[in-house]
Amino acid sequence: MAQSSVMDKLVSLAKRRGFIFQSSEIYGGLGSVWDYGPLGVELKRNLKDRWWRSMVYARDDIEGVDAAILMHPKVWEASGHVAGFTDPLVDCRQCKNRFRADDERIKGTPGAPDAQCPVCGSKGTLTEPRMFNLMFKTFMGPVEEDAAIVYLRPETAQGIYVNYLNVQQSSRQKIPFGIAQIGKAFRNEITPGNFIFRTREFEQMEMQFFVKPGEDEHWFEEWRAWRMQWHRDLGIRPEKLRFHQHGPDELAHYAKDAYDIEYEFPFGWKEFEGIHNRTDFDLSRHQEHSGKKLEYLDPATNERFIPYVVETSLGADRLALVVLADAYREEAVEGESRVVLKLHPSIAPIKAGVFPLVKKDGMPEVATRIAADLRARAIPVFYDDGGSIGRRYRRQDEAGTPFGITVDGQTLDDGTVTVRDRDSLAQERVASDAVVTYLQDHLAT
Ligand SMILES: [Zn+2]
């Protein structure tokens, strides 16, 4: 399969099955903004739940927060985003398109008479590069004046930093400890693309771990290993995952060391999680700009210090794309081809399809009862009595549903149903009143 065709098929499947739709599609769509449909919202919610459980519930040293998207404008001066969160851009005076100054399609030097616009082909119409801030600006209150400018946050991390003492004191945590958050962030990207990989509105799952200076390198290595293992536990093929360490020219202004976790997408190896040693940069800057002491008092030694921060920053939308791309397979099964999403059962939007083999002989009644029992335990199922059983299986394969439960002639004799495994295609007979337990056991991992 050609690389682009895999992405085309994935985008098409995502729309057809209700994972992801283009935003405002009936109006022609809004550039690089996407909506999650009935299956997509479940997939993303399951990913976020899995992350939250591993970060917040499974550990005693991480607390959760949900900070507001709008923050005091001084936050972004302190963080360096007002001055430094910029890209050099050029405009074409002829066709009004805007490009990054380093766009490979531009021939010549922007601003010079021989430089050629990659869209309209005009020569000498490109402006010299100008710095363009990636933060979305808006106005707070009734008057559109400079004093009331606020930004849509470009990262969730700052909402954690400005609350770190509130959290530490209210939860009585001691360093080392962390704060986790899931939330939306916004960046006015000039070259978004690759479906939900780079979008202007996106969701982050970030954790900031506060440590004593000098212990930061130890914790950085721990978090690097834990995060990679988390993705492997999610069933992502290990050969599609790798680390990329930032070289000196790639490191962000705040970082002492940084690793990306990369996935081999159909469009190449790309970052979807970052592990960063942010040192005491952010807290020191906030202490300086706010005038409020942000030191931690170590109760054991009476030492005062500004903690170092090890950050793990994962994009929820990128992770959704990773699991979709990794799960997508085309296979030949019993002489027929099928498309299947081999999603980890814990993140599959629908956990089981429930099928009466035929619409008679009491089979629909038994199948309806099984579906109701599963729904009553908050296990999402899809009841389907339309078409051949093979077609019904394939519809669920394509949605990533891990189990198929079929009520057939034998059910009426001995009370068992067939449970089909999406991946191995193995079928086993399970007592119909044990189906709930069977699914709970197989979904627990
Ligand atoms: Zn042009």
PDB file of N, CA and C in Angstrom, residues 70-74 76 136-141 143-152:
ATOM      1  N   LEU A  70      -8.519  30.176  29.914  1.00  0.00           N
ATOM      2  CA  LEU A  70      -8.115  31.589  29.974  1.00  0.00           C
ATOM      3  C   LEU A  70      -7.304  31.827  31.242  1.00  0.00           C
ATOM      4  N   MET A  71      -6.169  32.506  31.088  1.00  0.00           N
ATOM      5  CA  MET A  71      -5.312  32.788  32.233  1.00  0.00           C
ATOM      6  C   MET A  71      -4.900  34.257  32.190  1.00  0.00           C
ATOM      7  N   HIS A  72      -4.380  34.740  33.298  1.00  0.00           N
ATOM      8  CA  HIS A  72      -3.884  36.120  33.350  1.00  0.00           C
ATOM      9  C   HIS A  72      -2.830  36.328  32.251  1.00  0.00           C
ATOM     10  N   PRO A  73      -2.937  37.425  31.504  1.00  0.00           N
ATOM     11  CA  PRO A  73      -1.979  37.620  30.392  1.00  0.00           C
ATOM     12  C   PRO A  73      -0.516  37.594  30.826  1.00  0.00           C
ATOM     13  N   LYS A  74      -0.255  37.958  32.081  1.00  0.00           N
ATOM     14  CA  LYS A  74       1.146  37.958  32.542  1.00  0.00           C
ATOM     15  C   LYS A  74       1.735  36.545  32.591  1.00  0.00           C
ATOM     16  N   TRP A  76       1.695  34.450  30.283  1.00  0.00           N
ATOM     17  CA  TRP A  76       2.354  34.159  28.996  1.00  0.00           C
ATOM     18  C   TRP A  76       3.568  35.045  28.763  1.00  0.00           C
ATOM     19  N   PHE A 136      -3.569  32.200  20.024  1.00  0.00           N
ATOM     20  CA  PHE A 136      -4.853  32.811  19.669  1.00  0.00           C
ATOM     21  C   PHE A 136      -5.148  33.897  20.696  1.00  0.00           C
ATOM     22  N   LYS A 137      -5.540  35.075  20.189  1.00  0.00           N
ATOM     23  CA  LYS A 137      -5.836  36.213  21.039  1.00  0.00           C
ATOM     24  C   LYS A 137      -7.334  36.413  21.084  1.00  0.00           C
ATOM     25  N   THR A 138      -7.843  36.830  22.223  1.00  0.00           N
ATOM     26  CA  THR A 138      -9.229  37.273  22.245  1.00  0.00           C
ATOM     27  C   THR A 138      -9.377  38.383  23.281  1.00  0.00           C
ATOM     28  N   PHE A 139     -10.576  38.899  23.443  1.00  0.00           N
ATOM     29  CA  PHE A 139     -10.792  40.050  24.316  1.00  0.00           C
ATOM     30  C   PHE A 139     -11.711  39.673  25.451  1.00  0.00           C
ATOM     31  N   MET A 140     -11.329  40.094  26.646  1.00  0.00           N
ATOM     32  CA  MET A 140     -12.126  39.778  27.812  1.00  0.00           C
ATOM     33  C   MET A 140     -12.875  41.043  28.240  1.00  0.00           C
ATOM     34  N   GLY A 141     -14.162  40.913  28.489  1.00  0.00           N
ATOM     35  CA  GLY A 141     -14.940  42.078  28.881  1.00  0.00           C
ATOM     36  C   GLY A 141     -15.486  42.793  27.661  1.00  0.00           C
ATOM     37  N   VAL A 143     -14.918  45.803  26.257  1.00  0.00           N
ATOM     38  CA  VAL A 143     -14.167  46.766  25.459  1.00  0.00           C
ATOM     39  C   VAL A 143     -12.992  46.080  24.764  1.00  0.00           C
ATOM     40  N   GLU A 144     -12.901  46.267  23.461  1.00  0.00           N
ATOM     41  CA  GLU A 144     -11.773  45.705  22.733  1.00  0.00           C
ATOM     42  C   GLU A 144     -10.589  46.656  22.829  1.00  0.00           C
ATOM     43  N   GLU A 145      -9.858  46.535  23.888  1.00  0.00           N
ATOM     44  CA  GLU A 145      -8.680  47.379  24.045  1.00  0.00           C
ATOM     45  C   GLU A 145      -7.524  46.494  24.508  1.00  0.00           C
ATOM     46  N   ASP A 146      -6.323  47.014  24.399  1.00  0.00           N
ATOM     47  CA  ASP A 146      -5.148  46.198  24.695  1.00  0.00           C
ATOM     48  C   ASP A 146      -5.172  45.609  26.099  1.00  0.00           C
ATOM     49  N   ALA A 147      -5.666  46.412  27.055  1.00  0.00           N
ATOM     50  CA  ALA A 147      -5.628  45.972  28.444  1.00  0.00           C
ATOM     51  C   ALA A 147      -6.441  44.706  28.655  1.00  0.00           C
ATOM     52  N   ALA A 148      -7.403  44.446  27.770  1.00  0.00           N
ATOM     53  CA  ALA A 148      -8.296  43.318  27.979  1.00  0.00           C
ATOM     54  C   ALA A 148      -7.942  42.103  27.121  1.00  0.00           C
ATOM     55  N   ILE A 149      -6.760  42.128  26.494  1.00  0.00           N
ATOM     56  CA  ILE A 149      -6.382  40.983  25.659  1.00  0.00           C
ATOM     57  C   ILE A 149      -6.085  39.768  26.530  1.00  0.00           C
ATOM     58  N   VAL A 150      -6.705  38.656  26.205  1.00  0.00           N
ATOM     59  CA  VAL A 150      -6.326  37.387  26.824  1.00  0.00           C
ATOM     60  C   VAL A 150      -6.047  36.388  25.706  1.00  0.00           C
ATOM     61  N   TYR A 151      -5.350  35.321  26.072  1.00  0.00           N
ATOM     62  CA  TYR A 151      -4.967  34.320  25.087  1.00  0.00           C
ATOM     63  C   TYR A 151      -5.665  32.999  25.397  1.00  0.00           C
ATOM     64  N   LEU A 152      -5.945  32.239  24.355  1.00  0.00           N
ATOM     65  CA  LEU A 152      -6.325  30.840  24.561  1.00  0.00           C
ATOM     66  C   LEU A 152      -5.015  30.104  24.827  1.00  0.00           C
TER      67      LEU A 152
END
